[in-house]
GROMACS .gro file of C-alpha atoms in nm:
model
  122
    1MET     CA    1  -2.632  -1.119   1.247
    2SER     CA    2  -2.379  -1.434   1.208
    3ASP     CA    3  -2.130  -1.356   0.951
    4GLU     CA    4  -1.789  -1.389   1.000
    5LEU     CA    5  -1.497  -1.306   0.800
    6ALA     CA    6  -1.169  -1.494   0.909
    7VAL     CA    7  -0.824  -1.426   0.765
    8LEU     CA    8  -0.584  -1.665   0.925
    9GLY     CA    9  -0.195  -1.699   0.952
   10ILE     CA   10  -0.107  -1.351   0.875
   11GLU     CA   11   0.303  -1.355   0.883
   12CYS     CA   12   0.462  -1.043   1.025
   13PHE     CA   13   0.762  -0.928   1.187
   14GLY     CA   14   0.777  -0.739   1.486
   15HIS     CA   15   1.038  -0.641   1.770
   16HIS     CA   16   0.792  -0.682   2.054
   17GLY     CA   17   0.880  -0.849   2.412
   18VAL     CA   18   1.007  -0.763   2.733
   19PHE     CA   19   1.378  -0.852   2.681
   20ASP     CA   20   1.637  -0.642   2.493
   21PHE     CA   21   1.715  -0.914   2.261
   22GLU     CA   22   1.353  -0.967   2.150
   23ARG     CA   23   1.360  -0.564   2.091
   24ARG     CA   24   1.691  -0.572   1.884
   25GLU     CA   25   1.654  -0.902   1.691
   26GLY     CA   26   1.263  -0.900   1.648
   27GLN     CA   27   1.070  -1.236   1.594
   28PRO     CA   28   0.785  -1.381   1.383
   29PHE     CA   29   0.436  -1.313   1.479
   30LEU     CA   30   0.113  -1.506   1.339
   31VAL     CA   31  -0.214  -1.304   1.352
   32ASP     CA   32  -0.551  -1.473   1.316
   33LEU     CA   33  -0.870  -1.232   1.234
   34VAL     CA   34  -1.231  -1.334   1.282
   35LEU     CA   35  -1.465  -1.036   1.208
   36GLY     CA   36  -1.823  -1.012   1.260
   37LEU     CA   37  -2.034  -0.817   0.984
   38ASP     CA   38  -2.308  -0.841   0.789
   39THR     CA   39  -2.230  -0.950   0.430
   40ALA     CA   40  -2.591  -0.921   0.281
   41PRO     CA   41  -2.520  -0.587   0.119
   42ALA     CA   42  -2.229  -0.716  -0.045
   43ALA     CA   43  -2.357  -1.025  -0.153
   44ALA     CA   44  -2.663  -0.858  -0.298
   45SER     CA   45  -2.450  -0.578  -0.490
   46ASP     CA   46  -2.134  -0.772  -0.555
   47ASP     CA   47  -1.959  -0.476  -0.483
   48LEU     CA   48  -1.638  -0.465  -0.275
   49GLN     CA   49  -1.714  -0.119  -0.137
   50GLN     CA   50  -2.004  -0.293   0.044
   51THR     CA   51  -1.787  -0.526   0.277
   52VAL     CA   52  -1.434  -0.513   0.436
   53ASP     CA   53  -1.156  -0.507   0.190
   54TYR     CA   54  -0.948  -0.791   0.363
   55GLY     CA   55  -0.653  -0.709   0.139
   56SER     CA   56  -0.640  -0.351   0.264
   57LEU     CA   57  -0.717  -0.485   0.627
   58VAL     CA   58  -0.428  -0.714   0.607
   59ALA     CA   59  -0.162  -0.456   0.528
   60ALA     CA   60  -0.299  -0.221   0.801
   61VAL     CA   61  -0.239  -0.498   1.057
   62LYS     CA   62   0.106  -0.587   0.929
   63THR     CA   63   0.161  -0.238   0.969
   64ALA     CA   64   0.040  -0.234   1.318
   65VAL     CA   65   0.235  -0.524   1.399
   66GLU     CA   66   0.572  -0.416   1.245
   67GLN     CA   67   0.596  -0.037   1.390
   68ASP     CA   68   0.635   0.082   1.742
   69PRO     CA   69   0.752  -0.234   1.978
   70VAL     CA   70   0.570  -0.300   2.283
   71ASP     CA   71   0.639  -0.531   2.569
   72LEU     CA   72   0.293  -0.744   2.564
   73ILE     CA   73   0.110  -0.946   2.324
   74GLU     CA   74  -0.196  -0.825   2.481
   75THR     CA   75  -0.102  -0.493   2.382
   76LEU     CA   76  -0.017  -0.600   2.029
   77ALA     CA   77  -0.363  -0.748   2.002
   78GLN     CA   78  -0.568  -0.469   2.135
   79ARG     CA   79  -0.370  -0.252   1.888
   80ILE     CA   80  -0.477  -0.515   1.618
   81ALA     CA   81  -0.837  -0.516   1.722
   82ASP     CA   82  -0.843  -0.157   1.723
   83VAL     CA   83  -0.734  -0.142   1.356
   84CYS     CA   84  -1.011  -0.375   1.286
   85LEU     CA   85  -1.283  -0.183   1.428
   86VAL     CA   86  -1.219   0.119   1.258
   87ASP     CA   87  -1.450  -0.006   0.955
   88PRO     CA   88  -1.811   0.090   1.092
   89ARG     CA   89  -1.946  -0.233   0.920
   90VAL     CA   90  -1.701  -0.457   1.153
   91HIS     CA   91  -1.921  -0.522   1.466
   92TRP     CA   92  -1.672  -0.746   1.667
   93ALA     CA   93  -1.325  -0.852   1.615
   94ARG     CA   94  -1.170  -1.151   1.745
   95VAL     CA   95  -0.789  -1.162   1.735
   96THR     CA   96  -0.538  -1.404   1.795
   97VAL     CA   97  -0.181  -1.324   1.794
   98HIS     CA   98   0.071  -1.628   1.807
   99LYS     CA   99   0.432  -1.573   1.927
  100PRO     CA  100   0.592  -1.900   1.832
  101ASP     CA  101   0.945  -1.802   1.918
  102ALA     CA  102   0.860  -1.707   2.260
  103PRO     CA  103   1.160  -1.707   2.476
  104ILE     CA  104   1.048  -1.994   2.709
  105GLU     CA  105   1.309  -2.240   2.873
  106ALA     CA  106   1.084  -2.540   2.733
  107THR     CA  107   0.992  -2.721   2.439
  108PHE     CA  108   0.646  -2.587   2.330
  109HIS     CA  109   0.462  -2.561   1.997
  110ASP     CA  110   0.279  -2.203   2.001
  111VAL     CA  111   0.204  -1.920   2.243
  112ALA     CA  112  -0.102  -1.766   2.169
  113LEU     CA  113  -0.343  -1.487   2.305
  114THR     CA  114  -0.709  -1.428   2.191
  115ILE     CA  115  -0.904  -1.143   2.232
  116THR     CA  116  -1.272  -1.041   2.128
  117ARG     CA  117  -1.360  -0.665   2.116
  118ARG     CA  118  -1.695  -0.531   2.022
  119THR     CA  119  -1.757  -0.144   1.919
  120GLU     CA  120  -1.946   0.096   2.133
  121ARG     CA  121  -2.206   0.126   1.830
  122ASP     CA  122  -2.339  -0.217   1.918
   0.00000   0.00000   0.00000
């Protein structure tokens, strides 16, 4: 199977980080998703019920980012991957969490972590 569904640049606001001011003030996070799934059933039927509803998925991802602060983007990325893998049609998920306003004492463009997780059913 080689089909991939991508949703890139999901804008969220969260209170994640190891510093008190990050937890208190919050900051923007951007999320990129790439999901591995078989889109042939949806293509054949032209039926949304046969594929991942990316509108609902994005809402669930935003909720996952905007609640329950954690220290590390590694933890946040795993939480997002878990949300993506709930749908049994998703075989794997590649999640990138961008933290563009990370508290670093240098000029930089972005901090990003990418993880790939597979379901145990595959």
